[in-house]
Short mmCIF file of C-alpha atoms in Angstrom, two decimals:
data_model
loop_
_atom_site.label_atom_id
_atom_site.label_comp_id
_atom_site.label_asym_id
_atom_site.label_seq_id
_atom_site.Cartn_x
_atom_site.Cartn_y
_atom_site.Cartn_z
CA MET A 1 -1.45 -12.78 -6.38
CA ASP A 2 1.21 -15.40 -5.85
CA THR A 3 2.28 -14.97 -9.47
CA ALA A 4 2.54 -11.22 -8.93
CA ARG A 5 4.62 -11.72 -5.81
CA ARG A 6 6.94 -14.13 -7.60
CA ALA A 7 7.41 -11.74 -10.51
CA VAL A 8 8.19 -8.81 -8.25
CA GLY A 9 10.64 -10.89 -6.26
CA ALA A 10 12.40 -12.03 -9.40
CA ALA A 11 12.74 -8.46 -10.59
CA ALA A 12 14.24 -7.46 -7.27
CA LEU A 13 16.84 -10.20 -7.27
CA ALA A 14 17.72 -10.33 -10.92
CA ALA A 15 17.57 -6.63 -11.76
CA ALA A 16 18.41 -5.26 -8.32
CA GLY A 17 15.30 -3.08 -8.46
CA LEU A 18 12.49 -2.95 -5.93
CA LEU A 19 8.99 -2.21 -7.15
CA ALA A 20 6.28 -0.41 -5.22
CA ALA A 21 2.86 1.17 -5.70
CA CYS A 22 0.40 3.13 -3.61
CA GLY A 23 -2.86 5.17 -3.81
CA GLY A 24 -4.94 8.45 -3.77
CA GLY A 25 -7.86 9.89 -1.73
CA GLY A 26 -10.90 12.20 -1.38
CA GLY A 27 -13.02 14.89 0.31
CA GLY A 28 -15.22 17.94 -0.37
CA GLY A 29 -18.68 19.43 -0.48
CA GLY A 30 -20.88 21.91 -2.35
CA ALA A 31 -22.23 21.87 -5.86
CA ALA A 32 -19.16 22.02 -8.06
CA LEU A 33 -16.67 19.16 -8.32
CA PRO A 34 -13.01 20.23 -8.55
CA LEU A 35 -11.50 18.62 -11.62
CA VAL A 36 -8.04 18.18 -13.07
CA ALA A 37 -8.04 19.51 -16.62
CA ALA A 38 -6.62 17.46 -19.48
CA PRO A 39 -6.49 17.95 -23.24
CA ALA A 40 -8.78 16.03 -25.58
CA PRO A 41 -7.65 12.45 -26.29
CA VAL A 42 -6.34 11.29 -29.64
CA ALA A 43 -6.89 7.75 -30.88
CA PRO A 44 -3.54 5.89 -30.93
CA GLY A 45 -2.25 4.75 -34.28
CA GLY A 46 -5.47 5.79 -35.94
CA GLU A 47 -7.46 3.16 -34.01
CA ALA A 48 -10.96 4.05 -32.89
CA ILE A 49 -11.51 4.30 -29.15
CA VAL A 50 -14.85 2.73 -28.28
CA ALA A 51 -16.92 3.21 -25.15
CA SER A 52 -15.72 0.68 -22.59
CA ALA A 53 -19.30 -0.26 -21.72
CA SER A 54 -19.89 -1.44 -25.29
CA VAL A 55 -17.28 -4.20 -24.98
CA GLN A 56 -17.22 -4.82 -21.24
CA GLY A 57 -17.34 -8.51 -20.30
CA GLN A 58 -16.58 -9.72 -23.84
CA CYS A 59 -13.84 -12.15 -22.90
CA ALA A 60 -11.39 -14.45 -24.66
CA ALA A 61 -11.92 -16.94 -21.82
CA PRO A 62 -15.25 -16.05 -20.18
CA ARG A 63 -16.05 -17.20 -16.67
CA PHE A 64 -19.22 -19.25 -16.21
CA GLY A 65 -21.42 -19.97 -13.22
CA VAL A 66 -21.85 -17.97 -10.04
CA ASP A 67 -19.27 -15.55 -8.70
CA PRO A 68 -18.62 -16.79 -5.13
CA ASP A 69 -17.79 -13.27 -3.98
CA THR A 70 -21.03 -11.66 -5.16
CA GLY A 71 -23.49 -14.56 -5.36
CA ALA A 72 -24.49 -13.39 -8.85
CA ALA A 73 -23.73 -14.90 -12.23
CA PHE A 74 -20.47 -13.85 -13.82
CA PRO A 75 -21.15 -11.06 -16.34
CA ASP A 76 -18.78 -12.53 -18.95
CA ARG A 77 -19.75 -13.54 -22.47
CA PRO A 78 -17.71 -14.84 -25.40
CA GLY A 79 -15.32 -12.35 -26.93
CA SER A 80 -11.66 -12.13 -27.86
CA LEU A 81 -8.35 -10.60 -26.81
CA ASP A 82 -9.15 -7.78 -29.22
CA THR A 83 -12.41 -6.93 -27.44
CA GLU A 84 -10.61 -7.05 -24.11
CA LYS A 85 -7.98 -4.64 -25.45
CA SER A 86 -10.73 -2.38 -26.74
CA TRP A 87 -12.24 -2.31 -23.28
CA VAL A 88 -8.86 -1.42 -21.75
CA ARG A 89 -8.32 1.46 -24.21
CA GLY A 90 -11.82 2.80 -23.64
CA TRP A 91 -11.49 2.54 -19.86
CA ILE A 92 -8.21 4.47 -19.91
CA ASP A 93 -9.63 7.17 -22.18
CA GLU A 94 -12.67 7.59 -19.96
CA THR A 95 -11.26 7.35 -16.45
CA TYR A 96 -7.45 7.76 -16.38
CA LEU A 97 -6.42 10.93 -14.55
CA TRP A 98 -3.92 11.89 -17.26
CA PHE A 99 -5.78 10.40 -20.26
CA GLY A 100 -4.62 13.25 -22.51
CA GLU A 101 -0.95 12.45 -21.81
CA VAL A 102 -1.07 8.83 -22.97
CA PRO A 103 1.21 8.52 -26.04
CA THR A 104 -0.77 8.44 -29.27
CA THR A 105 1.64 6.01 -30.90
CA LEU A 106 0.53 2.96 -28.90
CA ALA A 107 -1.43 0.41 -30.92
CA ALA A 108 -3.31 -2.56 -29.48
CA LYS A 109 -1.97 -4.90 -32.18
CA ASP A 110 1.55 -4.43 -30.82
CA TYR A 111 0.67 -6.02 -27.47
CA ALA A 112 0.00 -9.71 -26.99
CA THR A 113 -2.47 -9.36 -24.12
CA PRO A 114 -4.81 -6.73 -22.71
CA ILE A 115 -2.68 -6.69 -19.54
CA ALA A 116 0.45 -5.83 -21.54
CA TYR A 117 -1.47 -3.13 -23.42
CA PHE A 118 -2.81 -1.68 -20.18
CA GLY A 119 0.72 -1.54 -18.78
CA ALA A 120 1.79 0.76 -21.61
CA LEU A 121 -1.22 3.09 -21.50
CA LYS A 122 0.02 5.69 -19.02
CA THR A 123 1.61 9.10 -18.85
CA PRO A 124 5.37 9.39 -19.47
CA ALA A 125 5.57 12.48 -17.20
CA LEU A 126 8.13 12.65 -14.37
CA THR A 127 8.06 14.09 -10.87
CA ALA A 128 10.35 16.93 -9.76
CA SER A 129 12.96 14.38 -8.68
CA GLY A 130 12.88 12.58 -12.02
CA ARG A 131 10.82 9.55 -11.00
CA ALA A 132 7.90 8.39 -13.15
CA ARG A 133 4.75 10.17 -12.03
CA ASP A 134 2.68 7.07 -12.63
CA ARG A 135 4.67 4.32 -10.93
CA PHE A 136 1.52 2.65 -9.71
CA HIS A 137 -0.42 1.35 -12.74
CA PHE A 138 -1.06 -2.41 -12.28
CA THR A 139 -3.43 -5.36 -12.63
CA ALA A 140 -4.33 -8.32 -10.45
CA ASP A 141 -6.29 -11.54 -10.67
CA THR A 142 -9.75 -10.54 -9.47
CA ALA A 143 -10.24 -13.44 -7.05
CA ASP A 144 -6.81 -12.87 -5.50
CA TYR A 145 -7.45 -9.14 -5.14
CA ARG A 146 -10.73 -9.70 -3.33
CA ALA A 147 -9.21 -12.26 -0.98
CA SER A 148 -6.31 -9.98 -0.13
CA SER A 149 -8.22 -6.74 0.40
CA GLN A 150 -11.07 -8.21 2.40
CA SER A 151 -9.39 -10.81 4.58
CA GLY A 152 -5.68 -10.11 4.27
CA ILE A 153 -5.04 -13.73 3.27
CA GLU A 154 -2.14 -14.84 1.07
CA VAL A 155 0.11 -17.86 0.68
CA GLY A 156 3.50 -17.58 2.35
CA TYR A 157 5.35 -18.11 5.61
CA GLY A 158 4.21 -14.99 7.48
CA LEU A 159 7.64 -13.57 6.84
CA GLU A 160 8.07 -9.99 5.60
CA LEU A 161 11.51 -9.44 4.12
CA ALA A 162 13.52 -6.25 3.62
CA PHE A 163 15.84 -6.19 0.61
CA LEU A 164 18.61 -3.91 1.89
CA SER A 165 20.60 -4.85 -1.20
CA ALA A 166 18.97 -6.75 -4.04
CA ALA A 167 22.14 -6.87 -6.17
CA PRO A 168 25.05 -9.13 -5.30
CA PRO A 169 26.29 -9.12 -2.65
CA ARG A 170 22.62 -9.29 -1.62
CA ASP A 171 21.50 -8.42 1.88
CA ILE A 172 18.01 -9.64 2.83
CA ARG A 173 16.74 -9.19 6.39
CA VAL A 174 13.60 -10.13 8.25
CA ALA A 175 11.48 -7.00 8.69
CA PHE A 176 8.77 -8.66 10.83
CA THR A 177 6.72 -11.83 11.12
CA GLU A 178 2.99 -12.40 11.44
CA PRO A 179 1.81 -13.74 14.81
CA GLY A 180 1.15 -17.48 14.78
CA SER A 181 2.62 -17.93 11.30
CA PRO A 182 5.11 -20.65 10.33
CA ALA A 183 7.90 -18.05 10.57
CA ALA A 184 6.83 -16.93 14.04
CA GLN A 185 6.49 -20.53 15.22
CA ALA A 186 10.05 -21.17 14.03
CA ALA A 187 11.20 -18.27 16.25
CA ILE A 188 12.37 -16.19 13.30
CA GLU A 189 12.91 -12.63 14.47
CA ARG A 190 13.28 -9.17 12.98
CA GLY A 191 16.78 -8.40 11.79
CA MET A 192 17.84 -11.96 11.02
CA LYS A 193 19.83 -12.16 7.78
CA LEU A 194 19.10 -14.74 5.08
CA ILE A 195 22.28 -16.68 4.30
CA GLU A 196 20.97 -19.58 2.20
CA ILE A 197 17.66 -20.65 0.67
CA ASP A 198 17.43 -24.35 -0.18
CA GLY A 199 21.23 -24.46 -0.07
CA ILE A 200 21.64 -21.54 -2.51
CA ASP A 201 23.87 -18.71 -1.33
CA VAL A 202 21.70 -15.57 -0.98
CA ALA A 203 24.52 -13.03 -1.21
CA SER A 204 26.01 -14.12 -4.51
CA GLY A 205 24.15 -17.19 -5.77
CA ALA A 206 23.47 -17.24 -9.52
CA ASN A 207 20.38 -19.46 -9.23
CA VAL A 208 17.88 -16.60 -9.01
CA ALA A 209 14.97 -18.87 -9.96
CA GLY A 210 15.80 -21.16 -7.05
CA LEU A 211 16.01 -18.25 -4.63
CA ASN A 212 12.67 -16.90 -5.77
CA ALA A 213 11.03 -20.32 -5.56
CA GLY A 214 11.83 -20.30 -1.85
CA LEU A 215 11.04 -16.63 -1.28
CA ALA A 216 7.64 -16.67 -3.00
CA PRO A 217 5.92 -20.07 -2.72
CA VAL A 218 3.08 -20.55 -5.18
CA ARG A 219 1.03 -23.13 -3.28
CA GLU A 220 0.23 -24.12 0.27
CA GLY A 221 2.38 -26.89 1.69
CA GLU A 222 5.62 -26.11 -0.13
CA SER A 223 8.67 -26.81 2.04
CA HIS A 224 11.84 -24.73 1.78
CA SER A 225 14.90 -24.45 4.00
CA PHE A 226 16.36 -21.16 5.21
CA ARG A 227 19.75 -20.63 6.82
CA LEU A 228 19.59 -17.52 8.98
CA GLN A 229 22.10 -15.44 10.89
CA ALA A 230 21.02 -13.75 14.12
CA ALA A 231 22.28 -10.39 15.38
CA ASP A 232 24.85 -12.15 17.61
CA GLY A 233 26.32 -13.94 14.58
CA SER A 234 24.88 -17.36 15.39
CA LEU A 235 23.57 -19.45 12.49
CA ARG A 236 20.69 -21.89 12.25
CA THR A 237 18.70 -23.62 9.54
CA VAL A 238 14.92 -23.91 9.62
CA SER A 239 12.43 -25.60 7.32
CA LEU A 240 9.28 -23.60 6.59
CA ASN A 241 6.07 -24.91 5.05
CA SER A 242 4.00 -22.37 3.15
CA ALA A 243 0.46 -21.82 4.36
CA ARG A 244 -2.49 -19.47 3.95
CA ILE A 245 -1.44 -16.50 6.03
CA THR A 246 -3.98 -14.14 7.56
CA ARG A 247 -2.24 -10.86 8.23
CA THR A 248 -2.63 -9.13 11.58
CA PRO A 249 -2.57 -5.48 10.53
CA VAL A 250 -2.38 -3.99 14.05
CA GLN A 251 0.27 -5.29 16.45
CA SER A 252 2.35 -4.40 19.50
CA VAL A 253 -0.13 -1.97 21.05
CA LYS A 254 1.39 -0.58 24.24
CA SER A 255 1.87 2.44 26.46
CA LEU A 256 5.40 3.61 27.24
CA ALA A 257 6.20 5.46 30.44
CA ALA A 258 7.63 8.91 29.73
CA ALA A 259 7.94 12.35 31.24
CA ASN A 260 4.74 14.40 30.89
CA GLY A 261 2.58 11.30 30.60
CA PRO A 262 2.47 7.93 28.86
CA VAL A 263 3.11 7.63 25.13
CA GLY A 264 1.06 5.17 23.11
CA TYR A 265 2.60 3.00 20.41
CA LEU A 266 1.05 0.76 17.79
CA LEU A 267 2.41 -1.02 14.72
CA PHE A 268 0.00 -0.64 11.79
CA ASN A 269 0.95 -2.60 8.67
CA ASP A 270 -2.09 -2.83 6.36
CA HIS A 271 -5.30 -0.89 5.62
CA VAL A 272 -7.33 -4.07 5.11
CA ALA A 273 -10.88 -4.73 6.26
CA THR A 274 -9.82 -6.58 9.42
CA ALA A 275 -7.89 -3.50 10.54
CA GLU A 276 -11.11 -1.71 11.45
CA SER A 277 -11.90 -3.77 14.55
CA GLN A 278 -8.23 -4.04 15.53
CA LEU A 279 -7.68 -0.28 15.35
CA ILE A 280 -10.77 0.34 17.45
CA ALA A 281 -9.53 -2.11 20.09
CA ALA A 282 -6.10 -0.46 20.04
CA VAL A 283 -7.47 3.05 20.47
CA ASN A 284 -9.76 1.93 23.29
CA GLN A 285 -6.77 0.34 25.03
CA LEU A 286 -4.63 3.45 24.65
CA LYS A 287 -7.48 5.70 25.72
CA ALA A 288 -7.91 3.64 28.89
CA ASP A 289 -4.17 4.13 29.51
CA SER A 290 -4.70 7.92 29.35
CA ILE A 291 -1.90 8.44 26.84
CA THR A 292 -0.84 12.03 26.14
CA ASP A 293 1.02 11.33 22.87
CA LEU A 294 0.92 8.65 20.21
CA VAL A 295 3.50 7.03 17.93
CA ILE A 296 2.04 5.12 14.97
CA ASP A 297 4.53 2.85 13.25
CA MET A 298 3.58 2.80 9.56
CA ARG A 299 7.08 2.32 8.12
CA TYR A 300 5.88 -0.82 6.30
CA ASN A 301 2.27 0.18 5.61
CA GLY A 302 1.66 0.38 1.86
CA GLY A 303 -1.95 1.54 2.20
CA GLY A 304 -5.23 -0.04 1.17
CA LEU A 305 -8.79 0.98 2.00
CA LEU A 306 -9.07 4.76 2.26
CA ASP A 307 -12.09 4.54 4.58
CA ILE A 308 -9.90 2.70 7.10
CA ALA A 309 -7.41 5.59 6.92
CA SER A 310 -10.23 8.06 7.54
CA GLU A 311 -11.42 6.12 10.59
CA LEU A 312 -7.90 6.07 12.02
CA ALA A 313 -7.36 9.78 11.43
CA TYR A 314 -10.66 10.56 13.18
CA MET A 315 -9.72 8.40 16.16
CA ILE A 316 -6.39 10.23 16.51
CA GLY A 317 -7.62 13.82 16.30
CA THR A 318 -9.90 16.12 18.23
CA ASP A 319 -13.62 16.48 17.71
CA SER A 320 -13.28 20.20 16.96
CA ALA A 321 -10.67 19.56 14.25
CA THR A 322 -12.42 16.65 12.52
CA ARG A 323 -16.13 17.48 12.85
CA ASP A 324 -17.60 18.31 9.40
CA ALA A 325 -14.06 18.49 7.98
CA VAL A 326 -12.69 17.04 4.75
CA PHE A 327 -10.49 13.98 5.18
CA GLU A 328 -9.73 13.79 1.48
CA ARG A 329 -11.24 15.26 -1.67
CA LEU A 330 -10.99 13.25 -4.87
CA GLN A 331 -10.02 15.20 -7.99
CA PHE A 332 -10.78 13.37 -11.24
CA ASN A 333 -10.07 14.18 -14.87
CA SER A 334 -12.03 16.80 -16.76
CA LYS A 335 -14.62 14.24 -17.91
CA ASN A 336 -15.77 13.54 -14.33
CA PRO A 337 -15.89 9.86 -15.41
CA PHE A 338 -17.94 8.54 -12.51
CA ARG A 339 -20.41 11.45 -12.58
CA LEU A 340 -19.83 12.30 -8.94
CA THR A 341 -21.08 15.41 -7.21
CA ALA A 342 -18.70 17.33 -4.98
CA GLY A 343 -20.28 15.66 -1.97
CA GLN A 344 -19.81 12.20 -3.43
CA ALA A 345 -16.18 13.00 -4.18
CA THR A 346 -15.60 13.96 -0.57
CA ILE A 347 -14.47 11.55 2.12
CA PRO A 348 -15.09 12.97 5.59
CA PHE A 349 -13.37 12.03 8.81
CA HIS A 350 -15.55 9.01 9.58
CA ALA A 351 -16.93 9.29 13.10
CA THR A 352 -18.69 5.92 12.92
CA THR A 353 -17.68 2.46 11.74
CA ARG A 354 -18.08 1.58 8.07
CA GLY A 355 -18.81 -2.10 8.67
CA PHE A 356 -15.60 -3.66 7.36
CA SER A 357 -15.00 -5.92 10.35
CA THR A 358 -17.37 -4.54 12.97
CA LYS A 359 -21.03 -3.55 12.87
CA ALA A 360 -21.58 -0.45 10.75
CA GLY A 361 -22.70 2.82 12.31
CA GLN A 362 -21.05 2.41 15.71
CA PRO A 363 -19.43 5.56 17.21
CA LEU A 364 -15.66 5.47 17.01
CA PRO A 365 -13.52 6.26 20.07
CA GLN A 366 -11.35 9.35 19.86
CA LEU A 367 -8.02 10.08 21.53
CA GLY A 368 -8.40 13.82 21.08
CA LEU A 369 -4.73 14.50 20.30
CA SER A 370 -3.43 17.72 18.79
CA ARG A 371 -0.22 16.03 17.60
CA VAL A 372 0.93 12.59 16.55
CA THR A 373 4.23 11.04 15.49
CA VAL A 374 4.38 8.63 12.57
CA LEU A 375 7.35 6.34 11.88
CA THR A 376 7.83 6.29 8.11
CA GLY A 377 10.02 5.10 5.27
CA PRO A 378 9.89 4.47 1.53
CA ASP A 379 7.38 1.64 2.12
CA THR A 380 4.92 4.07 3.75
CA CYS A 381 2.54 4.64 0.89
CA SER A 382 -0.86 5.67 -0.35
CA ALA A 383 -3.60 5.47 2.28
CA SER A 384 -0.89 5.78 4.95
CA GLU A 385 0.18 9.09 3.42
CA SER A 386 -3.48 10.15 3.43
CA VAL A 387 -3.53 9.85 7.23
CA VAL A 388 -0.59 12.26 7.41
CA ASN A 389 -1.94 14.69 4.81
CA SER A 390 -5.49 14.78 6.17
CA LEU A 391 -4.47 15.44 9.76
CA ARG A 392 -2.14 18.23 8.70
CA GLY A 393 -5.02 19.68 6.72
CA VAL A 394 -7.07 20.23 9.89
CA GLY A 395 -4.24 21.57 12.01
CA ILE A 396 -3.06 18.40 13.75
CA VAL A 397 0.75 18.42 14.07
CA VAL A 398 2.20 15.32 12.43
CA ASN A 399 5.91 14.64 12.99
CA LEU A 400 7.52 12.05 10.72
CA ILE A 401 10.48 10.01 11.96
CA GLY A 402 12.46 7.80 9.58
CA GLY A 403 12.65 8.15 5.82
CA ALA A 404 10.66 9.94 3.13
CA THR A 405 7.35 8.29 2.24
CA CYS A 406 6.72 6.71 -1.17
CA GLY A 407 4.83 9.62 -2.76
CA LYS A 408 1.44 8.43 -4.00
CA PRO A 409 -1.33 11.00 -3.70
CA TYR A 410 -3.32 9.03 -6.28
CA GLY A 411 -5.86 6.26 -6.26
CA PHE A 412 -8.47 4.37 -8.19
CA TYR A 413 -11.69 2.46 -8.24
CA PRO A 414 -10.59 -1.14 -8.99
CA GLN A 415 -12.44 -2.46 -12.04
CA ASP A 416 -12.88 -6.11 -13.00
CA ASN A 417 -13.09 -7.20 -16.61
CA CYS A 418 -12.89 -10.86 -17.64
CA GLY A 419 -11.29 -11.97 -14.36
CA THR A 420 -8.61 -9.30 -14.23
CA THR A 421 -8.94 -6.26 -11.99
CA TYR A 422 -7.42 -3.12 -13.47
CA PHE A 423 -5.97 -0.39 -11.30
CA ALA A 424 -5.59 2.78 -13.40
CA ILE A 425 -4.85 6.05 -11.60
CA GLN A 426 -8.15 7.92 -11.66
CA PHE A 427 -7.94 10.59 -9.00
CA GLN A 428 -5.64 12.68 -6.90
CA GLY A 429 -6.45 13.16 -3.23
CA VAL A 430 -6.16 16.53 -1.52
CA ASN A 431 -6.86 17.52 2.08
CA GLN A 432 -9.12 20.21 3.49
CA LEU A 433 -6.61 22.90 2.50
CA GLY A 434 -6.35 21.57 -1.05
CA ALA A 435 -2.85 20.18 -0.49
CA GLY A 436 -1.94 16.89 -2.13
CA ASP A 437 1.03 17.41 -4.43
CA TYR A 438 3.51 15.01 -2.84
CA GLY A 439 4.54 12.81 -5.74
CA ASP A 440 8.04 12.55 -4.26
CA GLY A 441 6.74 11.71 -0.77
CA PHE A 442 6.70 13.52 2.56
CA ALA A 443 10.14 14.38 3.94
CA PRO A 444 10.77 13.25 7.52
CA THR A 445 10.93 15.69 10.41
CA CYS A 446 13.90 13.66 11.67
CA ALA A 447 15.76 11.40 9.22
CA VAL A 448 16.57 8.12 10.98
CA ALA A 449 17.65 4.92 9.22
CA ASP A 450 15.64 1.76 9.83
CA ASP A 451 17.02 -0.21 12.76
CA PHE A 452 17.01 -3.94 12.10
CA GLY A 453 18.93 -4.58 15.32
CA HIS A 454 15.90 -4.05 17.56
CA ALA A 455 12.34 -5.31 17.63
CA LEU A 456 9.58 -3.04 16.40
CA GLY A 457 8.08 -1.32 19.44
CA ASP A 458 11.30 -1.58 21.47
CA PRO A 459 11.96 1.91 22.94
CA ALA A 460 15.62 1.38 21.99
CA GLU A 461 14.76 0.89 18.30
CA ALA A 462 16.28 3.90 16.52
CA ARG A 463 13.12 5.38 15.04
CA LEU A 464 10.99 4.95 18.14
CA ALA A 465 13.86 6.22 20.30
CA ALA A 466 14.11 9.30 18.07
CA ALA A 467 10.37 9.91 18.39
CA LEU A 468 10.59 9.77 22.16
CA SER A 469 13.65 12.01 22.11
CA LEU A 470 11.94 14.59 19.89
CA ARG A 471 9.01 14.64 22.29
CA SER A 472 11.19 15.22 25.36
CA THR A 473 13.81 17.58 23.90
CA GLY A 474 12.13 19.15 20.89
CA ALA A 475 15.14 18.26 18.73
CA CYS A 476 16.10 15.47 16.35
CA PRO A 477 18.85 13.12 17.53
CA ALA A 478 22.34 13.35 16.04
CA ALA A 479 22.68 11.76 12.62
CA ALA A 480 23.87 8.15 12.57
CA ALA A 481 27.54 7.70 11.78
CA SER A 482 28.02 3.99 11.06
CA LYS A 483 28.63 2.93 7.47
CA ALA A 484 25.56 0.67 7.46
CA GLU A 485 23.27 3.37 8.81
CA VAL A 486 24.59 5.93 6.33
CA ALA A 487 23.98 3.48 3.46
CA LEU A 488 20.43 2.82 4.62
CA GLY A 489 19.79 6.53 4.97
CA LYS A 490 20.95 7.18 1.40
CA ALA A 491 18.74 4.40 0.05
CA GLU A 492 15.74 5.80 1.89
CA ALA A 493 16.47 9.33 0.71
CA ALA A 494 16.41 8.00 -2.85
CA GLY A 495 12.95 6.54 -2.24
CA VAL A 496 14.03 2.92 -2.64
CA PRO A 497 11.53 0.67 -0.86
CA TYR A 498 12.77 -2.27 1.20
CA LEU A 499 9.85 -4.63 0.94
CA VAL A 500 9.03 -6.68 -2.13
CA ARG A 501 5.32 -7.36 -2.06
CA SER A 502 2.25 -7.43 -4.24
CA PRO A 503 1.10 -3.96 -5.37
CA LEU A 504 -2.29 -4.99 -3.96
CA ARG A 505 -0.86 -3.99 -0.58
CA GLU A 506 0.36 -0.58 -1.72
CA ASN A 507 -2.70 1.40 -2.68
CA ARG A 508 -5.39 3.93 -1.92
CA ILE A 509 -8.61 2.10 -2.69
CA VAL A 510 -12.07 3.62 -2.60
CA THR A 511 -15.47 1.99 -3.00
CA ARG A 512 -17.44 3.63 -5.78
CA PRO A 513 -20.59 5.49 -4.58
#
């Protein structure tokens, strides 16, 4: 995962492009499974497409011994890069949502590795706005993926950065820090601007490799210096040592005094396993405060486990709206590759815990709200969008404040082969009403540029202030007029994400039945 983070960071700085990815979801019932039709596949370059199961685990560098994550022996056996490529091609032909749109001119021999081959095997189709429909195809080291999705652990400083401008003159700000992390202990705050990294000028320095070495440390214990500028213009230099960072997905839970009753606020950054217990604690706290409205800050939430999203949506809504309702229905290709019934392809609004970080089967608390406000932006992706779409599908009013979301109504069942986990788009998620065509994201109710001049959760922060204003007046605030705010607004309208992070954190991930 560190390698992936370094590569993404390098692309952002050198090519001035930010990369993102997200996910898809499910729901349904009955006997017939709704499917997305696709034409019959054609073997590329005349090469035969073999069943993936016939070459699965035949590896150029097989793993030996016991898999520490499963307790079972690794399934690998000796093979070659060719057998790994054959597995990739078979897996795409069998499970990829748009398998019939994969160009037939792609030949395995033209790609050095199975990962490179996989990266090419996707649809060339575009969305209505001209963006690639499949912007989310990726791979990850299997051990890193499991560590990230289950425990939220990665090497770094606990510092999430926003690339407001990745091209010179670059503008990189602190989006937020993780509690107790090296960054937090050094009193680094949201909005601070990076001036130098290890003595290299951030705005115009040509040593991109040096900048990325500091931004994305590979190992624990690396030491790098950062010169930072605070909002008041003051400068200071801090030395940060990289460490294993455990993310805290739910933060800043509070109730804000307001007319017509208190308004709850929570910052929700990741749909990882540890979020389950933290979301439950947050909802119980807000329920005890007798909140009448809720603002969920998911502007930086790239998604993750879809079952976590379902639990959150249930805890927000009313019993009458969510009982026996579809949270998300998964629509696969015409082959129904995983042989799921309609019931199996349906994710309900989970009323009990799934056992990610608390005992399974426990009743979830419910706020019983008929409306909710979500703070969003181009980094709001995948499972986060599922929360919005699913609640709207059962009649809960969802107001969005900020920027358009990333636009990923798709997802996958992660699949390991030879130590690499492949994430090929395999389904589209639709809500109870069958709605799920938002490849260009959800447009905000009120467009408000991100405000790096205030802490997240501060009632004066522009997006939270707009949410509170919309609640009290029923109208969006006046559009921002400053040059910086206008520039941010344009970037968000174009769907350009701020954060540069592993695609592991920008997905809609489902456990196969």
